[in-house]
Coordinates of C-alpha atoms in Angstrom, one line a residue:
N1 CA 11.2 -28.8 72.7
Y2 CA 8.8 -30.0 75.4
Y3 CA 9.8 -33.0 77.6
P4 CA 6.9 -34.3 79.7
T5 CA 7.8 -36.1 82.9
N6 CA 5.9 -37.2 86.0
D7 CA 9.1 -37.1 88.1
A8 CA 9.7 -33.5 89.3
I9 CA 13.0 -34.3 90.9
S10 CA 14.4 -35.8 87.6
A11 CA 13.3 -32.6 85.8
E12 CA 14.8 -30.5 88.5
R13 CA 18.2 -32.2 88.0
R14 CA 17.9 -31.6 84.2
V15 CA 17.3 -27.9 84.8
K16 CA 20.3 -27.8 87.0
R17 CA 22.5 -29.5 84.4
G18 CA 21.3 -27.0 81.7
E19 CA 19.4 -29.7 79.8
L20 CA 16.0 -27.9 80.3
D21 CA 15.4 -24.2 80.3
L22 CA 12.5 -24.5 82.8
N23 CA 10.2 -26.9 84.4
N24 CA 6.7 -25.9 85.5
D25 CA 6.6 -28.0 88.7
I26 CA 8.7 -28.5 91.8
Q27 CA 8.1 -31.1 94.4
S28 CA 6.6 -28.9 97.2
N29 CA 8.7 -30.2 100.1
R30 CA 12.0 -29.5 98.1
I31 CA 11.3 -25.7 97.6
A32 CA 13.0 -24.7 100.9
F33 CA 16.0 -26.9 100.1
L34 CA 16.4 -25.5 96.6
R35 CA 16.4 -22.0 97.9
K36 CA 19.5 -22.6 100.0
P37 CA 22.5 -20.6 98.8
N38 CA 24.4 -23.6 97.4
E39 CA 21.5 -25.0 95.5
M40 CA 19.3 -23.2 93.0
P41 CA 17.8 -20.1 94.7
A42 CA 17.7 -18.0 91.6
Y43 CA 15.8 -20.7 89.7
V44 CA 12.9 -21.0 92.1
K45 CA 9.9 -18.9 91.1
T46 CA 6.7 -19.3 93.2
N47 CA 3.6 -17.2 93.3
T48 CA 0.0 -17.2 94.4
W49 CA -1.9 -19.2 91.8
L50 CA -5.6 -19.5 91.0
G51 CA -6.1 -23.2 91.7
T52 CA -7.6 -25.5 94.3
S53 CA -7.0 -29.1 95.3
Y54 CA -10.0 -30.9 96.6
V55 CA -11.6 -34.3 97.4
V56 CA -14.8 -35.3 95.4
F57 CA -17.5 -37.6 96.8
N58 CA -19.4 -39.6 94.2
R59 CA -23.0 -39.1 95.2
K60 CA -24.4 -40.7 92.0
T61 CA -23.1 -44.2 92.7
E62 CA -22.3 -44.3 96.5
P63 CA -25.3 -44.3 98.8
A64 CA -23.1 -43.3 101.8
F65 CA -22.2 -40.0 100.1
R66 CA -25.8 -39.0 99.6
D67 CA -25.9 -38.4 103.4
L68 CA -24.9 -34.8 104.2
R69 CA -23.7 -35.9 107.6
V70 CA -21.1 -38.2 106.1
R71 CA -19.8 -35.6 103.6
Q72 CA -19.6 -33.0 106.3
A73 CA -17.8 -35.4 108.6
L74 CA -15.2 -36.3 106.0
T75 CA -14.4 -32.7 105.0
M76 CA -14.2 -31.6 108.7
A77 CA -11.8 -34.4 109.6
I78 CA -9.0 -33.3 107.2
D79 CA -6.1 -31.5 108.9
R80 CA -5.4 -29.0 106.2
D81 CA -2.9 -27.0 108.2
F82 CA -0.7 -30.1 108.8
I83 CA -0.8 -30.8 105.0
T84 CA 0.2 -27.2 104.0
Q85 CA 2.6 -26.4 106.7
K86 CA 4.3 -29.7 107.5
L87 CA 4.0 -31.7 104.3
L88 CA 3.8 -29.4 101.3
R89 CA 5.8 -26.4 102.7
G90 CA 5.7 -24.6 99.4
G91 CA 3.5 -21.6 100.3
Q92 CA 0.2 -23.5 99.8
V93 CA -2.7 -22.3 101.9
S94 CA -5.4 -24.4 103.7
A95 CA -8.6 -24.3 101.7
Y96 CA -12.2 -24.2 102.9
T97 CA -13.8 -22.9 99.7
F98 CA -13.6 -23.9 96.0
V99 CA -12.8 -20.3 94.8
P100 CA -9.3 -19.3 95.9
P101 CA -8.4 -15.9 97.3
G102 CA -7.2 -13.3 94.8
V103 CA -9.9 -14.0 92.2
A104 CA -11.1 -10.8 90.6
N105 CA -14.4 -9.2 91.5
Y106 CA -15.1 -11.7 94.3
P107 CA -15.7 -10.8 98.0
G108 CA -15.1 -14.3 99.4
G109 CA -16.6 -15.2 102.7
A110 CA -18.1 -18.5 101.5
E111 CA -16.4 -20.7 104.2
P112 CA -18.7 -23.2 106.0
Q113 CA -19.5 -22.2 109.6
W114 CA -17.1 -24.8 111.1
A115 CA -14.0 -23.6 109.2
G116 CA -13.0 -21.5 112.2
W117 CA -13.2 -24.3 114.7
S118 CA -10.1 -26.0 116.1
F119 CA -9.1 -29.3 114.5
E120 CA -9.9 -31.2 117.7
K121 CA -13.4 -29.8 117.7
R122 CA -13.9 -30.7 114.1
Q123 CA -12.7 -34.3 114.8
A124 CA -15.2 -34.6 117.6
E125 CA -18.1 -33.3 115.5
A126 CA -17.0 -35.6 112.6
K127 CA -17.3 -38.6 114.9
R128 CA -20.7 -37.5 116.1
L129 CA -22.0 -37.0 112.6
L130 CA -20.7 -40.4 111.5
A131 CA -22.3 -42.1 114.5
E132 CA -25.6 -40.3 113.8
A133 CA -25.4 -41.6 110.2
G134 CA -25.0 -45.1 111.4
Y135 CA -21.2 -45.6 111.3
G136 CA -18.9 -46.6 114.1
P137 CA -16.5 -49.2 115.4
G138 CA -18.8 -52.1 114.6
H139 CA -19.8 -50.7 111.2
P140 CA -17.0 -48.4 109.9
L141 CA -17.5 -46.4 106.7
K142 CA -15.3 -47.9 104.0
F143 CA -14.5 -46.6 100.5
E144 CA -11.7 -46.2 98.0
V145 CA -10.0 -42.9 97.0
K146 CA -8.6 -42.7 93.5
Q147 CA -5.7 -40.2 93.3
R148 CA -3.3 -38.9 90.8
N149 CA 0.2 -40.4 91.0
T150 CA 2.0 -37.0 90.9
S151 CA 4.1 -35.7 93.7
D152 CA 1.7 -33.6 95.8
P153 CA -1.2 -36.1 95.9
M154 CA 1.2 -39.0 96.6
L155 CA 2.5 -36.9 99.6
I156 CA -0.8 -35.7 101.1
Y157 CA -3.3 -38.5 100.6
P158 CA -1.7 -40.9 103.2
A159 CA -2.2 -38.0 105.7
I160 CA -5.8 -37.6 104.7
Q161 CA -6.3 -41.4 105.0
A162 CA -4.8 -41.2 108.5
D163 CA -7.1 -38.2 109.4
W164 CA -10.1 -40.3 108.4
K165 CA -8.9 -43.3 110.2
A166 CA -8.7 -41.2 113.4
V167 CA -12.5 -40.7 113.2
G168 CA -13.2 -44.3 112.4
V169 CA -13.2 -44.3 108.6
E170 CA -11.4 -46.9 106.5
A171 CA -10.2 -45.4 103.2
T172 CA -8.0 -47.2 100.7
L173 CA -5.8 -45.3 98.2
A174 CA -5.7 -46.2 94.5
P175 CA -3.1 -44.1 92.6
E176 CA -3.5 -43.7 88.9
E177 CA -1.8 -41.8 86.1
S178 CA -3.4 -38.4 85.9
Q179 CA -5.0 -38.8 82.5
I180 CA -6.5 -42.1 83.5
A181 CA -7.7 -40.8 86.8
Y182 CA -9.6 -37.8 85.2
D183 CA -11.1 -40.2 82.6
D184 CA -12.5 -42.2 85.6
Y185 CA -13.8 -39.0 87.2
R186 CA -15.6 -37.9 84.1
T187 CA -17.2 -41.4 83.7
R188 CA -18.0 -41.6 87.5
N189 CA -15.8 -44.6 87.9
F190 CA -14.7 -43.8 91.4
Q191 CA -16.1 -43.6 95.0
A192 CA -14.0 -40.7 96.3
A193 CA -11.3 -38.9 94.3
D194 CA -8.4 -36.5 94.4
A195 CA -9.0 -33.6 92.0
A196 CA -7.8 -30.1 91.3
W197 CA -8.9 -27.2 89.2
I198 CA -6.7 -24.3 87.9
A199 CA -8.6 -21.3 86.7
D200 CA -9.1 -20.9 82.9
Y201 CA -9.6 -17.2 83.5
N202 CA -9.6 -14.8 86.4
D203 CA -13.2 -15.0 87.6
P204 CA -15.1 -17.0 90.2
M205 CA -17.3 -18.6 87.5
T206 CA -14.5 -20.7 86.2
F207 CA -14.7 -22.7 89.5
L208 CA -18.4 -22.3 90.4
Y209 CA -19.7 -23.4 86.9
Q210 CA -18.4 -26.9 87.6
L211 CA -20.9 -27.4 90.3
R212 CA -23.9 -26.5 88.1
S213 CA -26.3 -29.4 87.5
N214 CA -25.8 -29.0 83.8
A215 CA -22.0 -28.9 83.9
G216 CA -21.9 -32.5 82.6
S217 CA -18.9 -34.6 83.0
F218 CA -16.9 -32.0 84.9
N219 CA -19.4 -31.9 87.8
Y220 CA -17.6 -35.0 89.2
S221 CA -19.8 -35.2 92.3
D222 CA -23.1 -34.8 90.3
Y223 CA -24.0 -31.9 92.6
R224 CA -27.6 -30.8 91.9
N225 CA -29.1 -27.8 93.7
P226 CA -31.7 -25.7 91.8
T227 CA -31.2 -22.7 94.2
Y228 CA -27.4 -22.8 93.4
D229 CA -28.1 -22.9 89.7
A230 CA -30.6 -20.0 90.0
L231 CA -28.0 -17.9 91.8
L232 CA -25.5 -18.5 89.0
D233 CA -28.1 -17.6 86.4
K234 CA -28.9 -14.4 88.3
A235 CA -25.2 -13.5 88.4
D236 CA -24.9 -14.1 84.7
H237 CA -27.4 -11.4 84.1
E238 CA -26.0 -8.9 86.7
N239 CA -24.1 -5.9 85.3
D240 CA -23.0 -4.6 88.7
L241 CA -19.8 -6.4 89.5
V242 CA -20.2 -5.9 93.3
R243 CA -23.7 -7.4 93.3
R244 CA -22.6 -10.2 91.0
G245 CA -19.8 -11.1 93.3
Q246 CA -22.1 -11.2 96.3
E247 CA -24.6 -13.5 94.4
L248 CA -21.7 -15.9 93.5
A249 CA -20.4 -15.9 97.0
Q250 CA -23.9 -16.8 98.3
A251 CA -24.0 -19.7 95.8
E252 CA -20.6 -20.9 96.8
K253 CA -21.4 -20.8 100.6
M254 CA -24.4 -23.0 99.9
A255 CA -22.3 -25.5 98.0
M256 CA -19.6 -25.5 100.8
E257 CA -22.3 -26.1 103.5
D258 CA -23.6 -29.0 101.3
A259 CA -20.0 -30.5 101.4
T260 CA -20.3 -31.9 97.9
I261 CA -16.5 -31.5 97.6
A262 CA -13.9 -31.0 100.3
P263 CA -11.4 -28.3 99.4
V264 CA -7.9 -29.1 100.8
F265 CA -5.4 -26.4 99.7
Y266 CA -5.0 -23.5 97.4
Y267 CA -2.1 -23.8 94.9
V268 CA 1.0 -21.8 94.3
S269 CA 2.7 -21.9 90.9
K270 CA 6.1 -23.6 91.2
N271 CA 8.5 -23.1 88.4
L272 CA 12.2 -23.7 88.0
V273 CA 13.5 -21.2 85.5
S274 CA 17.0 -21.1 84.1
Q275 CA 18.7 -17.7 84.4
K276 CA 19.1 -17.9 80.6
V277 CA 15.3 -17.2 80.4
T278 CA 14.5 -13.5 80.6
G279 CA 11.2 -11.6 81.1
W280 CA 9.7 -14.1 83.5
I281 CA 7.2 -12.1 85.7
P282 CA 5.3 -14.1 88.4
N283 CA 1.5 -13.5 88.2
V284 CA -1.6 -15.2 89.6
A285 CA -2.5 -16.8 86.3
D286 CA 1.0 -18.2 85.8
W287 CA 1.0 -17.0 82.2
H288 CA 4.4 -16.3 80.6
R289 CA 4.3 -15.1 77.0

């Protein structure tokens, strides 16, 4: 029997009482608590997972987001390390690319050139870019962020909102039930949005395909770059896995410099598993037959 619930803590209590054999989510900031000796340490199963949480900018309907300087400023201004280390605290890693580490046959290295800067330097550059684009104290950039009403987005988006406020941006948050939120994303009924993607299969293309100009409703930002598309086409016809990985990394680096999305963190799988369940082996795909 499957019992869906948006409340991870209620599900956690049901696992502890023996009413559920497992739950495939844990509120991130409770993982350290649950691992204490007198809690549920043997139940907590976490592992590197092939998934990325990110912010989407709607370039189709929002003129401000057609300006590269604005998109770059917004993604630079997010304090990812604060989010992963102080808020989530579940093993998540700060993300600067769409494709997470650990994906098969992929060299990585697609981070934008500013990813290695200090947060203070990124904030200063974000302010400069916004001013150059015409935004400042007398004319602040204002927009709404639609977000899923599940535990992690509800925890981190007030922090992202504060990061943007620090560089002069006024963002309002609009939580929605996840299914409704994704319907809005697919129909472009949003200005900026909280989204995530978990790999369908262990290959970089499961992420990069979504930024193709012909990806349809899943290309939430309506990213269109013929050179990017051409690199993905070339990779599709490449038999050498090393060269294919290099071509895909080149395409991703281009998309990250274009800042069509703002990666925030890489996921970990977070499962509470009763000791009655045997054969549970953590793996990057989080598949448990």
